[in-house]
mmCIF file of C-alpha atoms and ligand atoms in Angstrom:
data_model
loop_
_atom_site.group_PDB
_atom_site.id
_atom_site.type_symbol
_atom_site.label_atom_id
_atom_site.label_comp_id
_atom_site.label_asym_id
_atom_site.label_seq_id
_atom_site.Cartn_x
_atom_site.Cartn_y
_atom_site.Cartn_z
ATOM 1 C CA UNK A 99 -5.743 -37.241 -75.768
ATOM 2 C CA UNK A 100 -2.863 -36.192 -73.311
ATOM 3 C CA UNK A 101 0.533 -36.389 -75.431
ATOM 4 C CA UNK A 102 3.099 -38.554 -74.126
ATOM 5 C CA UNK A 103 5.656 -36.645 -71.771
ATOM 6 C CA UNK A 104 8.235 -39.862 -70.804
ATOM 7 C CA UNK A 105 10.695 -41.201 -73.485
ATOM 8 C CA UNK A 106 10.597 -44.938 -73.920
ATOM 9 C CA UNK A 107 13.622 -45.538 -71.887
ATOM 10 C CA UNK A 108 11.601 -43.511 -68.793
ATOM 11 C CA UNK A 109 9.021 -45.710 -68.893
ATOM 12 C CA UNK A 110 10.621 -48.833 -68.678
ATOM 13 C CA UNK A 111 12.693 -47.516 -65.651
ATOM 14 C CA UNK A 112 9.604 -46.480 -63.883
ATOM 15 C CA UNK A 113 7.794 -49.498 -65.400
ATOM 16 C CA UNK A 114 11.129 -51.712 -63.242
ATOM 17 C CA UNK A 115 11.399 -49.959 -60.427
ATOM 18 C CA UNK A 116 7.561 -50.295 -59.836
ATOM 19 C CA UNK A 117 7.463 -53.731 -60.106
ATOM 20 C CA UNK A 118 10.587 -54.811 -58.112
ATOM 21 C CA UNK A 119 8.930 -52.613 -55.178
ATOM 22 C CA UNK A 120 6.737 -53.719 -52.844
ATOM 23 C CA UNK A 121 6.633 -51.032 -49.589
ATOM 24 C CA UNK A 122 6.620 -47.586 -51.360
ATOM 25 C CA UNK A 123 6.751 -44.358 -49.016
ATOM 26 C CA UNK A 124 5.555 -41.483 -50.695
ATOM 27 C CA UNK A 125 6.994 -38.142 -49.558
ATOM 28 C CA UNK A 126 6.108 -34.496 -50.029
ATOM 29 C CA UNK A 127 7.311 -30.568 -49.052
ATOM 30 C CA UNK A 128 7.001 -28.728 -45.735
ATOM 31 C CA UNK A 129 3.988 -26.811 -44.987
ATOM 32 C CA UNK A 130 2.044 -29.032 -47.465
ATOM 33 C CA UNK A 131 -0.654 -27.605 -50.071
ATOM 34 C CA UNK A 132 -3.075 -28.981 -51.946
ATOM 35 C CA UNK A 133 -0.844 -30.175 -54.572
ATOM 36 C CA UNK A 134 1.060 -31.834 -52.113
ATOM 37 C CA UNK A 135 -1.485 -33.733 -50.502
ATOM 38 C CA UNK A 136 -3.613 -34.211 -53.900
ATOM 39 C CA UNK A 137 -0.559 -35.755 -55.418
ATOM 40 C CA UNK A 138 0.404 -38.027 -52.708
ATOM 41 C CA UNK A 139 -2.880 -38.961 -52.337
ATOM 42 C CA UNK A 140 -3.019 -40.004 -55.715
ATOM 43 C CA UNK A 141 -0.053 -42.088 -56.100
ATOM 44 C CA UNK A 142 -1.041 -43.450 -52.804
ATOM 45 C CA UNK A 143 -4.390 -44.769 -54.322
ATOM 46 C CA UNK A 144 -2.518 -45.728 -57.484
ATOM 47 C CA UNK A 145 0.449 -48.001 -55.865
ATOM 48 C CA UNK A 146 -2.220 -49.783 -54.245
ATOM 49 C CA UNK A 147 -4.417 -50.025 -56.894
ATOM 50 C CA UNK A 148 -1.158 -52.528 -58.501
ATOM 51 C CA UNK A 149 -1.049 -54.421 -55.042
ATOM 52 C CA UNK A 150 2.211 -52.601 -52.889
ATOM 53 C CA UNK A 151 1.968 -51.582 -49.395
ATOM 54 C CA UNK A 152 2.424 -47.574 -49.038
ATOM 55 C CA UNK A 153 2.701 -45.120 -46.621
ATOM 56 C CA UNK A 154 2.883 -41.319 -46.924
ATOM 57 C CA UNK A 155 5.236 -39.120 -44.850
ATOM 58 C CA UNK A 156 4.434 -34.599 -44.913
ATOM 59 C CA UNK A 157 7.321 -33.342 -42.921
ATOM 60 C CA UNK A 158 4.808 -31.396 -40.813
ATOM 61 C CA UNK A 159 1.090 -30.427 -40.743
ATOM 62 C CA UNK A 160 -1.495 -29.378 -43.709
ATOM 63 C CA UNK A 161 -4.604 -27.710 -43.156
ATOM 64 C CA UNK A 162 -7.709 -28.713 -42.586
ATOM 65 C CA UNK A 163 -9.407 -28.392 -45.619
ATOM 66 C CA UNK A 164 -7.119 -31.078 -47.136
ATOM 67 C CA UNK A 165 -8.434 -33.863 -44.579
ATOM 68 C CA UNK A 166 -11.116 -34.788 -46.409
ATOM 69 C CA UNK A 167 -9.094 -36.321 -49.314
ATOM 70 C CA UNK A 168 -8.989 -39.919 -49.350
ATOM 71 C CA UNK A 169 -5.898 -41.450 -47.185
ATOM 72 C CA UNK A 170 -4.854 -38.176 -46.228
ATOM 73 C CA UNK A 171 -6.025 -38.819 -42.583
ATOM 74 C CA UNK A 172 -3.227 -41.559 -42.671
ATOM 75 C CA UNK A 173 -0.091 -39.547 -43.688
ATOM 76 C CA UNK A 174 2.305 -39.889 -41.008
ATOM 77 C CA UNK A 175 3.956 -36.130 -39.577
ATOM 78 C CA UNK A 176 7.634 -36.883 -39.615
ATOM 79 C CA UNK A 177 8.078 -34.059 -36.959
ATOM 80 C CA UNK A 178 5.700 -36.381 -34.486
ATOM 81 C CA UNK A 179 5.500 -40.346 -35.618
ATOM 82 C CA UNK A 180 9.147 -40.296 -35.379
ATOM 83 C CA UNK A 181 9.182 -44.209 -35.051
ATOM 84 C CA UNK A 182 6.768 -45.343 -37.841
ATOM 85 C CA UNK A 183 8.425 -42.603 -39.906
ATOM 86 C CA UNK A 184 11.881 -44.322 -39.426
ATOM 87 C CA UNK A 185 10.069 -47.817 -40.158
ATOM 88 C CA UNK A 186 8.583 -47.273 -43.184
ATOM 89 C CA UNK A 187 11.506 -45.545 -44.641
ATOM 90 C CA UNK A 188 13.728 -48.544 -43.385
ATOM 91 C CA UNK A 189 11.704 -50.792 -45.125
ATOM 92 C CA UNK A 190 10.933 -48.869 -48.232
ATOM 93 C CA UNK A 191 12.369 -50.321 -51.617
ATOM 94 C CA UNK A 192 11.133 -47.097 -53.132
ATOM 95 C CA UNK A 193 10.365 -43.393 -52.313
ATOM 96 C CA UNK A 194 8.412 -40.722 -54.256
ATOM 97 C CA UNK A 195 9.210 -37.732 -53.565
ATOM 98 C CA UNK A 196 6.291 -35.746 -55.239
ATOM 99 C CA UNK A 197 5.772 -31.702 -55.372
ATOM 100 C CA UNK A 198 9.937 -30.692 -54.248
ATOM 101 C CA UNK A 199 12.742 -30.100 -56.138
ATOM 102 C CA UNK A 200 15.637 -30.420 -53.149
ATOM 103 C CA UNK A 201 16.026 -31.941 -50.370
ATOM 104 C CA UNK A 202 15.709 -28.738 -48.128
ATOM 105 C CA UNK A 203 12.265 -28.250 -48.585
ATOM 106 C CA UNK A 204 11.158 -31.408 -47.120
ATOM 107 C CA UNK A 205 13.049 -29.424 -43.481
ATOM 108 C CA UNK A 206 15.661 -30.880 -42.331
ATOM 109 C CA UNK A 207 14.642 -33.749 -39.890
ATOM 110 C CA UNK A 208 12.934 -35.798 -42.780
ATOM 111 C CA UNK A 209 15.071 -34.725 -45.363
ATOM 112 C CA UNK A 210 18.088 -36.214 -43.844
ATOM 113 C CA UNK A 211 15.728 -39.511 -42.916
ATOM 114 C CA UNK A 212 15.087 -39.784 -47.090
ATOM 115 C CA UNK A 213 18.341 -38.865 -48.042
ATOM 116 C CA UNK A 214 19.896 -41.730 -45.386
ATOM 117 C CA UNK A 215 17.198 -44.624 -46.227
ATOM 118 C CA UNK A 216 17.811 -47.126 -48.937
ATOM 119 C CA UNK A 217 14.904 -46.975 -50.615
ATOM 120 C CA UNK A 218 15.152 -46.394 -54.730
ATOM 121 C CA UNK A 219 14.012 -42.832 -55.611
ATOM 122 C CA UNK A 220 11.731 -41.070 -58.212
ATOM 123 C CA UNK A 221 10.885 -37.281 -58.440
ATOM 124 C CA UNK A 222 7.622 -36.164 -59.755
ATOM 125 C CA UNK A 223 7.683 -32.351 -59.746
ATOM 126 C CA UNK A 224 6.978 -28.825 -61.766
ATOM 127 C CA UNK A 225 9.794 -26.912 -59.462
ATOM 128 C CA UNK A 226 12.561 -25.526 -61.705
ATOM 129 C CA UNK A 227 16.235 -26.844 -61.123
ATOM 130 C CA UNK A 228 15.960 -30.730 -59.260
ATOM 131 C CA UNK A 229 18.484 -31.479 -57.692
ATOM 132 C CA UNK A 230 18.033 -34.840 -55.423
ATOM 133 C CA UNK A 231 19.771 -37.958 -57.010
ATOM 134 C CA UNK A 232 17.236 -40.223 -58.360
ATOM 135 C CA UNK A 233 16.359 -43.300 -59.883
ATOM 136 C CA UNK A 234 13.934 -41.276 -62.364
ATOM 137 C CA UNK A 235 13.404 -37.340 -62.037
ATOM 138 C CA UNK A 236 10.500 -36.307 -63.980
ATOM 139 C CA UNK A 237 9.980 -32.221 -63.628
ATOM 140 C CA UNK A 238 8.095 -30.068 -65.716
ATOM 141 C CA UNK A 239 8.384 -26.906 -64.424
ATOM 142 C CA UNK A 240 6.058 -25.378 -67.550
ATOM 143 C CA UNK A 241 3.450 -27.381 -65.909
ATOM 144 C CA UNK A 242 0.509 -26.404 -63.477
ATOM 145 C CA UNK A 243 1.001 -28.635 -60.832
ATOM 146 C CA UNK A 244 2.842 -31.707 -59.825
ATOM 147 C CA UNK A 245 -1.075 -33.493 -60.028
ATOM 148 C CA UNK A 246 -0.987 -32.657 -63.849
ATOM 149 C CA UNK A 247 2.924 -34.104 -64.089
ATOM 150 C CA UNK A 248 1.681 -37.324 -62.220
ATOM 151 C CA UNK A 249 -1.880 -37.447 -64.264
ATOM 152 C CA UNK A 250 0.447 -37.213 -67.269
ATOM 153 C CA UNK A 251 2.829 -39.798 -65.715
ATOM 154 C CA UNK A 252 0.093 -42.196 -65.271
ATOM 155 C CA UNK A 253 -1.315 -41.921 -68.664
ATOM 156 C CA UNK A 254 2.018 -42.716 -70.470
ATOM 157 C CA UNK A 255 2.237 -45.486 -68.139
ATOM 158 C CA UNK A 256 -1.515 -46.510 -69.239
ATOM 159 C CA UNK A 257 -2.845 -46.532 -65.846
ATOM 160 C CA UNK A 258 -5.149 -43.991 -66.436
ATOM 161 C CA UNK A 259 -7.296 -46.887 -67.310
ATOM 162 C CA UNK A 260 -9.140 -47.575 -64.356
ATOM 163 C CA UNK A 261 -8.539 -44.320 -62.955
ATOM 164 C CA UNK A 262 -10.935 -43.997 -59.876
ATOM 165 C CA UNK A 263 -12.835 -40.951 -59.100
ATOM 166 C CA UNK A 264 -10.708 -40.993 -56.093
ATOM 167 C CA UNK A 265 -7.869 -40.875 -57.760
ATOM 168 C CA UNK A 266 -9.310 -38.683 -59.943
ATOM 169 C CA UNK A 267 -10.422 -35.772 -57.148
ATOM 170 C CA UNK A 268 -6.983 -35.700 -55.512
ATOM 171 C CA UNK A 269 -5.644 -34.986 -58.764
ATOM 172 C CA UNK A 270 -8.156 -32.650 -59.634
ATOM 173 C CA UNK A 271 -7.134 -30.813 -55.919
ATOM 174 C CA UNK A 272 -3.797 -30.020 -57.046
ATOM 175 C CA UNK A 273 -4.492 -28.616 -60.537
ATOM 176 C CA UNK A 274 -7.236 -26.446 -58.793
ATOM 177 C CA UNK A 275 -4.978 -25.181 -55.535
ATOM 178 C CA UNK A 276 -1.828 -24.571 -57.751
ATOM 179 C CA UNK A 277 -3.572 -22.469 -60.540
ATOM 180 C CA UNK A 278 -5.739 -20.658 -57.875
ATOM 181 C CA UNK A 279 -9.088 -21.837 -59.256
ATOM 182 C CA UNK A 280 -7.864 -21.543 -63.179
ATOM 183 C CA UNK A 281 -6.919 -17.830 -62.105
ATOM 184 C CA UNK A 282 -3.168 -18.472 -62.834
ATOM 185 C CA UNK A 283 -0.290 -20.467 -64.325
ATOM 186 C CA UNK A 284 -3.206 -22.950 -66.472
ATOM 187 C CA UNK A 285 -2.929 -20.785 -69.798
ATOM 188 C CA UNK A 286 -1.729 -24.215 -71.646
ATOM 189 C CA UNK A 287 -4.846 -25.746 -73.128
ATOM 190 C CA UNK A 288 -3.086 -29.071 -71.675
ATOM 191 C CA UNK A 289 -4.168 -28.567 -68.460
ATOM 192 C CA UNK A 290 -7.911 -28.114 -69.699
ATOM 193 C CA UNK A 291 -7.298 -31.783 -71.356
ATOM 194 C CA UNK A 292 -6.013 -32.781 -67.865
ATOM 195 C CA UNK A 293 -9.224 -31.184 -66.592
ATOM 196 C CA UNK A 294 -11.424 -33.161 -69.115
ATOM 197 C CA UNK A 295 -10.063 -36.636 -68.269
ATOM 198 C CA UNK A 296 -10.260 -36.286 -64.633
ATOM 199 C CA UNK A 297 -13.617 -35.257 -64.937
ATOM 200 C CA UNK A 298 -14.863 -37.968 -67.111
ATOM 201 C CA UNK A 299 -14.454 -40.542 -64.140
ATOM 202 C CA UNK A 300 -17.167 -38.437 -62.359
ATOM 203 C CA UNK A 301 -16.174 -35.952 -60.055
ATOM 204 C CA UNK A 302 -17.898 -33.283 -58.187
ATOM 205 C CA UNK A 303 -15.335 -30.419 -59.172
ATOM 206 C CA UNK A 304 -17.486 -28.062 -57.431
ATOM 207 C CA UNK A 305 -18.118 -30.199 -54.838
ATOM 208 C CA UNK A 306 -14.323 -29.958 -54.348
ATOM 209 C CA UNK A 307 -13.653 -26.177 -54.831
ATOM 210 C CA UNK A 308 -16.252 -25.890 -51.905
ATOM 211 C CA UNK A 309 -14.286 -28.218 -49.754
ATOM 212 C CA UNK A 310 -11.298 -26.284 -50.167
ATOM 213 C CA UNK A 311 -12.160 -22.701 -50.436
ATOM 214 C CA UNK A 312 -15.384 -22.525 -48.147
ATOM 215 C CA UNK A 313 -14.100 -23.767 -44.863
ATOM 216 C CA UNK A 314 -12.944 -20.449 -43.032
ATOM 217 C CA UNK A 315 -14.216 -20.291 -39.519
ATOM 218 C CA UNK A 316 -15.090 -17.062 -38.482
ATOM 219 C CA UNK A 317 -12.130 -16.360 -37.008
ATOM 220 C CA UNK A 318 -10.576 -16.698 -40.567
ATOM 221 C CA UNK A 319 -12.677 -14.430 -42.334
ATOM 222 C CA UNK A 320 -12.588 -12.081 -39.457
ATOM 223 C CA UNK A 321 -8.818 -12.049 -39.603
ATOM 224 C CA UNK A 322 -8.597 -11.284 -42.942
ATOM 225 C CA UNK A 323 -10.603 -8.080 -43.016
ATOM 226 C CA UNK A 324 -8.317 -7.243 -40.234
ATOM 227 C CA UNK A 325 -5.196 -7.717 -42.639
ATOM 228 C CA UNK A 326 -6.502 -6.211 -45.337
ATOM 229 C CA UNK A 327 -7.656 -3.145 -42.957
ATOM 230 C CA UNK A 328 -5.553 -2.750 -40.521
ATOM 231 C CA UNK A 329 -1.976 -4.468 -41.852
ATOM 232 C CA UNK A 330 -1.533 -4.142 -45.459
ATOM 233 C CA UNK A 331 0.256 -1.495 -46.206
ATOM 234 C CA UNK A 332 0.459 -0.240 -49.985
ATOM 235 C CA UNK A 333 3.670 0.838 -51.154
ATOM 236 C CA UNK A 334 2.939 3.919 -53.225
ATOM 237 C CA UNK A 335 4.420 4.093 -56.665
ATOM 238 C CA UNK A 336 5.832 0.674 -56.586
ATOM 239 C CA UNK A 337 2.452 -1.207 -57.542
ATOM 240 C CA UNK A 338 3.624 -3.323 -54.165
ATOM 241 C CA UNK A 339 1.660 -4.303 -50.750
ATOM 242 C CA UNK A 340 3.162 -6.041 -47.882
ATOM 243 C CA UNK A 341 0.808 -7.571 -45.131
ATOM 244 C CA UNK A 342 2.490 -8.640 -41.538
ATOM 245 C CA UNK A 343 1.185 -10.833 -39.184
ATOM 246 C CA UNK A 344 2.497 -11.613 -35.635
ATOM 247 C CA UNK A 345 1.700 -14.528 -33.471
ATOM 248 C CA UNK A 346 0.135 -12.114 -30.865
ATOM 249 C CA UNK A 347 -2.136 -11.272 -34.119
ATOM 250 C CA UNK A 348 -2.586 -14.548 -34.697
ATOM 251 C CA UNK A 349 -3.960 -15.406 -31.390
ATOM 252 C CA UNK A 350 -6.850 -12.638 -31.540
ATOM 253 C CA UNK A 351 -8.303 -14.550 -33.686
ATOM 254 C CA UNK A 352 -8.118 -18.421 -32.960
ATOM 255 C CA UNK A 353 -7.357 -19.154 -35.661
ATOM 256 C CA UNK A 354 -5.145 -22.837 -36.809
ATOM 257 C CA UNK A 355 -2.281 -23.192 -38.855
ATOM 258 C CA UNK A 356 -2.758 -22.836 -42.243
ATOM 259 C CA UNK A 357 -5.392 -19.841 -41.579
ATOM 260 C CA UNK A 358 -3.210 -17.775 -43.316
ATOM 261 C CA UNK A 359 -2.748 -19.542 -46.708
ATOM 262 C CA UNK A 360 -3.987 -17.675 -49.258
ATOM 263 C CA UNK A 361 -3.787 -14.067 -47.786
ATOM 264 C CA UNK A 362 -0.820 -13.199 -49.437
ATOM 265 C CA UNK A 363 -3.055 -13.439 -52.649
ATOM 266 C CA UNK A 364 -5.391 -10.616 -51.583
ATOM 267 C CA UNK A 365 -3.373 -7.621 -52.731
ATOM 268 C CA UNK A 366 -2.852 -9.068 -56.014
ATOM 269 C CA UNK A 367 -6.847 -7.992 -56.383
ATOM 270 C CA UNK A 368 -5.746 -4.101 -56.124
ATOM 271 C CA UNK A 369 -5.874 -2.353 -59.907
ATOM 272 C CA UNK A 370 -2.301 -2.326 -61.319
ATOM 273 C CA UNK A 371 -0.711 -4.020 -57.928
ATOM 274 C CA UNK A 372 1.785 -6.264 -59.385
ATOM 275 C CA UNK A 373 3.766 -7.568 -56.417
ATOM 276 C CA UNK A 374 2.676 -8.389 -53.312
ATOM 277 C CA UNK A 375 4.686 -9.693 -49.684
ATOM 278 C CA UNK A 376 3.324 -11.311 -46.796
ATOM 279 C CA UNK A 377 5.922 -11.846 -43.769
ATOM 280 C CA UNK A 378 4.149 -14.190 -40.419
ATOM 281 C CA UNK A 379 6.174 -15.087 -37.214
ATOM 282 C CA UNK A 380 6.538 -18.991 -37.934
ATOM 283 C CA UNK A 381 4.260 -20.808 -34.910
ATOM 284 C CA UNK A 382 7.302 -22.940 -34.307
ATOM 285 C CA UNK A 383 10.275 -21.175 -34.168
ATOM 286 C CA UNK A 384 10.442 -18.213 -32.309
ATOM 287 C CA UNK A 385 13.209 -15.364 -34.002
ATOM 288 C CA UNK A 386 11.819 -16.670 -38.044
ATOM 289 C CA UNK A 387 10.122 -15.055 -40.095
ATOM 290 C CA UNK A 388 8.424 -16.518 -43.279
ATOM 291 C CA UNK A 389 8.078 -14.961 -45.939
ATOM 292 C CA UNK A 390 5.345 -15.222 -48.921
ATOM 293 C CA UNK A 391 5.541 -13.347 -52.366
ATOM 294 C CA UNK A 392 3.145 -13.255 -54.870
ATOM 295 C CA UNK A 393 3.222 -11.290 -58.422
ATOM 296 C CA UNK A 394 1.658 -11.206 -62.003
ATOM 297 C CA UNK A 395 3.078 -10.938 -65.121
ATOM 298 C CA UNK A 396 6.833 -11.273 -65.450
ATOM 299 C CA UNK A 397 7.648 -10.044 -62.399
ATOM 300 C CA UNK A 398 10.376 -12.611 -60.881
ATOM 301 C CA UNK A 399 9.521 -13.340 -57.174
ATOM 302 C CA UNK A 400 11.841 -16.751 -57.504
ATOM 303 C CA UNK A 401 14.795 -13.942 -57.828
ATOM 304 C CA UNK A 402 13.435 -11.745 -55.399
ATOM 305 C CA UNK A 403 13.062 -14.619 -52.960
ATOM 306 C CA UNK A 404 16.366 -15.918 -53.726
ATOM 307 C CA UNK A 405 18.317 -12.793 -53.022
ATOM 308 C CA UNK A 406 16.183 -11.410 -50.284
ATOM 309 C CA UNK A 407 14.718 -13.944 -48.515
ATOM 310 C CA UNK A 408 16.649 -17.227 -48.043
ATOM 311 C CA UNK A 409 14.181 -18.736 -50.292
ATOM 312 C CA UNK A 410 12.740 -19.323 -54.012
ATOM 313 C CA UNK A 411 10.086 -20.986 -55.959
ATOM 314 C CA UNK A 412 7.905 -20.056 -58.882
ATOM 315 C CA UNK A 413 8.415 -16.918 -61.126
ATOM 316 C CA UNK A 414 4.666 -15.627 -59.565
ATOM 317 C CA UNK A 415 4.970 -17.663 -56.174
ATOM 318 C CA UNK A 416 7.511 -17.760 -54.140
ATOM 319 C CA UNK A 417 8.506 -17.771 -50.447
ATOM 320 C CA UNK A 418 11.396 -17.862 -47.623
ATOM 321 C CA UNK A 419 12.544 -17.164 -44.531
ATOM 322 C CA UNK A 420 14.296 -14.684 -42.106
ATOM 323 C CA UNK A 421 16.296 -14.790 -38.872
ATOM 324 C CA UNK A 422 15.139 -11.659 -37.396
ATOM 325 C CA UNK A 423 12.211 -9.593 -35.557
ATOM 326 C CA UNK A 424 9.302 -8.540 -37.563
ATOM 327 C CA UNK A 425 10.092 -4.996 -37.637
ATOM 328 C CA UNK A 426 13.757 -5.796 -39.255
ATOM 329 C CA UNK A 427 11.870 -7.949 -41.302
ATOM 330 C CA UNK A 428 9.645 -5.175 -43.088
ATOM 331 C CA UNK A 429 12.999 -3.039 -43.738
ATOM 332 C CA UNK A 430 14.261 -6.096 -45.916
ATOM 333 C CA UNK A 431 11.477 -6.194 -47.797
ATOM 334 C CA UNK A 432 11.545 -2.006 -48.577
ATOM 335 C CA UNK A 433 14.755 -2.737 -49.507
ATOM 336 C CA UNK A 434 13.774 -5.301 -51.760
ATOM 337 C CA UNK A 435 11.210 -3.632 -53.582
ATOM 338 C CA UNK A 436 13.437 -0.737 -54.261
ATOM 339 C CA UNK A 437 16.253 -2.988 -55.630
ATOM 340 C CA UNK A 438 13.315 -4.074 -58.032
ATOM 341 C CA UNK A 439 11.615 -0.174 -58.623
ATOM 342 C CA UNK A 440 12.204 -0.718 -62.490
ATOM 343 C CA UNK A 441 10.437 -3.357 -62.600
ATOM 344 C CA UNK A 442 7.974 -2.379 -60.260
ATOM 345 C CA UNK A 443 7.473 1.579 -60.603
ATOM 346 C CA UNK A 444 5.276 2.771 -62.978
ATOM 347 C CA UNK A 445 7.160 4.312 -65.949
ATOM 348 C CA UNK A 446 7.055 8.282 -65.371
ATOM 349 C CA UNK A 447 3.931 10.031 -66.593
ATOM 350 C CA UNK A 448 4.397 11.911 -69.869
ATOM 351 C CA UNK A 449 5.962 15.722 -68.944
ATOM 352 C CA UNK A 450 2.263 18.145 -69.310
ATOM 353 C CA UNK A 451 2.447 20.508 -71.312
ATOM 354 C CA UNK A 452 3.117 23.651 -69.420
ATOM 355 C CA UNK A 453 -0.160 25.481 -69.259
ATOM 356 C CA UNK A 454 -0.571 29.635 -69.290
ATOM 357 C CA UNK A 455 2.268 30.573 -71.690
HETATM 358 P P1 5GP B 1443 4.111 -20.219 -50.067
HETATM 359 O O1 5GP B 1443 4.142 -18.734 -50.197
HETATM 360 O O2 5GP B 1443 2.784 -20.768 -50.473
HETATM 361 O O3 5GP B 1443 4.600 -20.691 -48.742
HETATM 362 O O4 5GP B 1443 5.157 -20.793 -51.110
HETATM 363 C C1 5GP B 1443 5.004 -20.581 -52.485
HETATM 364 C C2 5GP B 1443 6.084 -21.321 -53.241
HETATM 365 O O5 5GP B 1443 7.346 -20.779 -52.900
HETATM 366 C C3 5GP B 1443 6.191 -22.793 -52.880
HETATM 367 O O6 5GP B 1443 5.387 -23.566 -53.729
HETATM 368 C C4 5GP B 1443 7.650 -23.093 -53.101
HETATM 369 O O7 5GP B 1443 7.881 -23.344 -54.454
HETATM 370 C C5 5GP B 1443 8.329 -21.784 -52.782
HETATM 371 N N1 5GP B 1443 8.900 -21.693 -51.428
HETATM 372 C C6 5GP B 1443 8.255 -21.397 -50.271
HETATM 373 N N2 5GP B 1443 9.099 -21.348 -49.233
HETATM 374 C C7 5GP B 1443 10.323 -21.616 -49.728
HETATM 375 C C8 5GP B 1443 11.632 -21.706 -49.146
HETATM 376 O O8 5GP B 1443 11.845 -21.503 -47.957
HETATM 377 N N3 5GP B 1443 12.648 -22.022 -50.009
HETATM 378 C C9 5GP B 1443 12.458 -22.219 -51.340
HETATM 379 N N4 5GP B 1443 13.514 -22.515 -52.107
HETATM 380 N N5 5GP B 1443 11.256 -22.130 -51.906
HETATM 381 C C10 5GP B 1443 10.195 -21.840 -51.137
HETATM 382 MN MN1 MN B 1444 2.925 -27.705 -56.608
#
């Protein structure tokens, strides 16, 4: 049913450099989401489902509500198991490096680690412009996720047969995070196909939705109506809202990293609102500011990211960072939305008629 994505000549390179591997490390981006996870849990399940020995490295943490897919408990942190980290990618014959495009956003510390090990490389991806030298780079940036890349990967391959519900729900994680619930970037009836062949091996999609999206604590939820109440600030005319969070915030609410995943959506709910920012003091690094953008429509927030904020990504999701306080911070992002005001603004109401004469 899925149409072939890999040209004969891909699939006997991934076909050889499978085979001639046995220790595979599987690698993903900072800050990991569910596509992320899903997909390295996948490919985890899959490489040893045909016998090799594999480990999976995140540069740092990913929130809770991922730990229930299967192996993620075992991914190593690279910012914390700094010696089984260096092992494994010693020993590696081959590294995936699923869900990133360059070698930045895996942070520095692992990203020079990969880039120094020996290890044969593939990218699986849907980030536009790759740019890590590689064995094999498969990107599709027209697609959902990197979980419907690999699904279609795996079904070129033909090891879709015998694809385990396991297998099956991480997959299904990272078509369902990335498109927020079907809500966005899934308008290609492809990924409905996708949809239809992971659930044919038996999975509890709503089952998972509830394991991803119903798991605030209280503290969550209770944070949010604070941002939304107290923080976001509308920017009139521009069809723009920018939320701000500061660690001090953060602590009112004891709340864990990754709590704030998903706020930067929120505005997007607002009639007509067609960009919105979300800028958090990083728990880390004191003095950075990241930066989240959301929009709808055509609005570019890759090229808004990219000459604002340090940073890129999708056309409708995009993020970045910024050396500075909070408060220097919002003024960037004022003066970003004005450099964008014709995209933004509304177009001028029609002149009235003048009334009385
Ligand atoms: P989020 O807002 O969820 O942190 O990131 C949304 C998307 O923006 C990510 O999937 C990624 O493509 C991109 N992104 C986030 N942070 C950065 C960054 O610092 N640099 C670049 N180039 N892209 C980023
Ligand atoms: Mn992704």
């Amino acid at each position: 049913m899925l149409q072939p994505i890999l040209t004969q000549e891909e699939k006997e390179t991934l076909c050889g450099l499978v085979t001639e591997a046995q220790r595979v490390v599987v690698v993903c981006h900072q800050n990991p989401d569910g596509d992320a996870i899903g997909s390295m849990a996948a490919m985890t399940l899959l490489m040893r489902r045909m016998g090799k020995q594999v480990t999976g490295i995140a540069p740092n943490n990913f929130p809770d509500f991922l730990h229930w897919l299967p192996t993620a408990d075992e991914v190593l942190m690279a910012f914390k198991h700094h010696d089984s980290v260096d092992r494994a990618l010693e020993e590696a014959d081959l590294i995936m490096m699923l869900d990133l495009n360059t070698q930045s956003r895996m942070g520095d510390l692992l990203g020079a680690k990969v880039e120094a090990a020996r290890g044969r490389r593939i990218m699986i991806d849907h980030h536009l412009d790759p740019d890590i030298p590689c064995e094999l780079v498969v990107s599709h940036p027209e697609m959902s996720s990197t979980c419907e890349v690999l699904l279609r990967v795996m079904a070129d391959m033909g090891w879709t047969e015998g694809l385990t519900a396991e297998e099956a729900s991480a997959l299904y994680t990272g078509l369902m995070t990335d498109t927020g619930n079907f809500s966005y970037a899934s308008n290609r009836p492809e990924v409905f196909e996708a949809v239809s062949v992971l659930l044919a091996t038996g999975i509890d999609k709503d089952r998972i939705y509830r394991n991803v999206f119903f798991t605030y604590s209280e503290g969550r939820m209770r944070m949010m109506g604070y941002l939304l109440y107290v923080k976001m600030e509308v920017l009139k005319g521009m069809n723009a809202a920018l939320i701000t969070m500061t660690n001090e915030e953060r602590k009112l609410f004891q709340v864990k990293n990754g709590a704030t995943e998903g706020i930067v959506n929120l505005p997007l709910q607002i009639e007509g609102m067609k960009l919105s920012i979300f800028l958090r003091e990083d728990t880390e690094q004191k003095g950075l500011i990241r930066v989240s953008t959301r929009s709808v429509d055509d609005f570019p927030c890759n090229e808004l990211c990219a000459r604002f904020f340090n940073g890129g990504g999708h056309k409708n999701a995009s993020g970045g960072s910024l050396r500075m306080t909070m408060l220097e911070a919002t003024k960037v992002v004022k003066e970003a939305v004005k450099a964008y005001s014709d995209k933004l603004a509304d177009s001028p109401p029609a002149p009235l008629c003048e009334r009385g004469e």
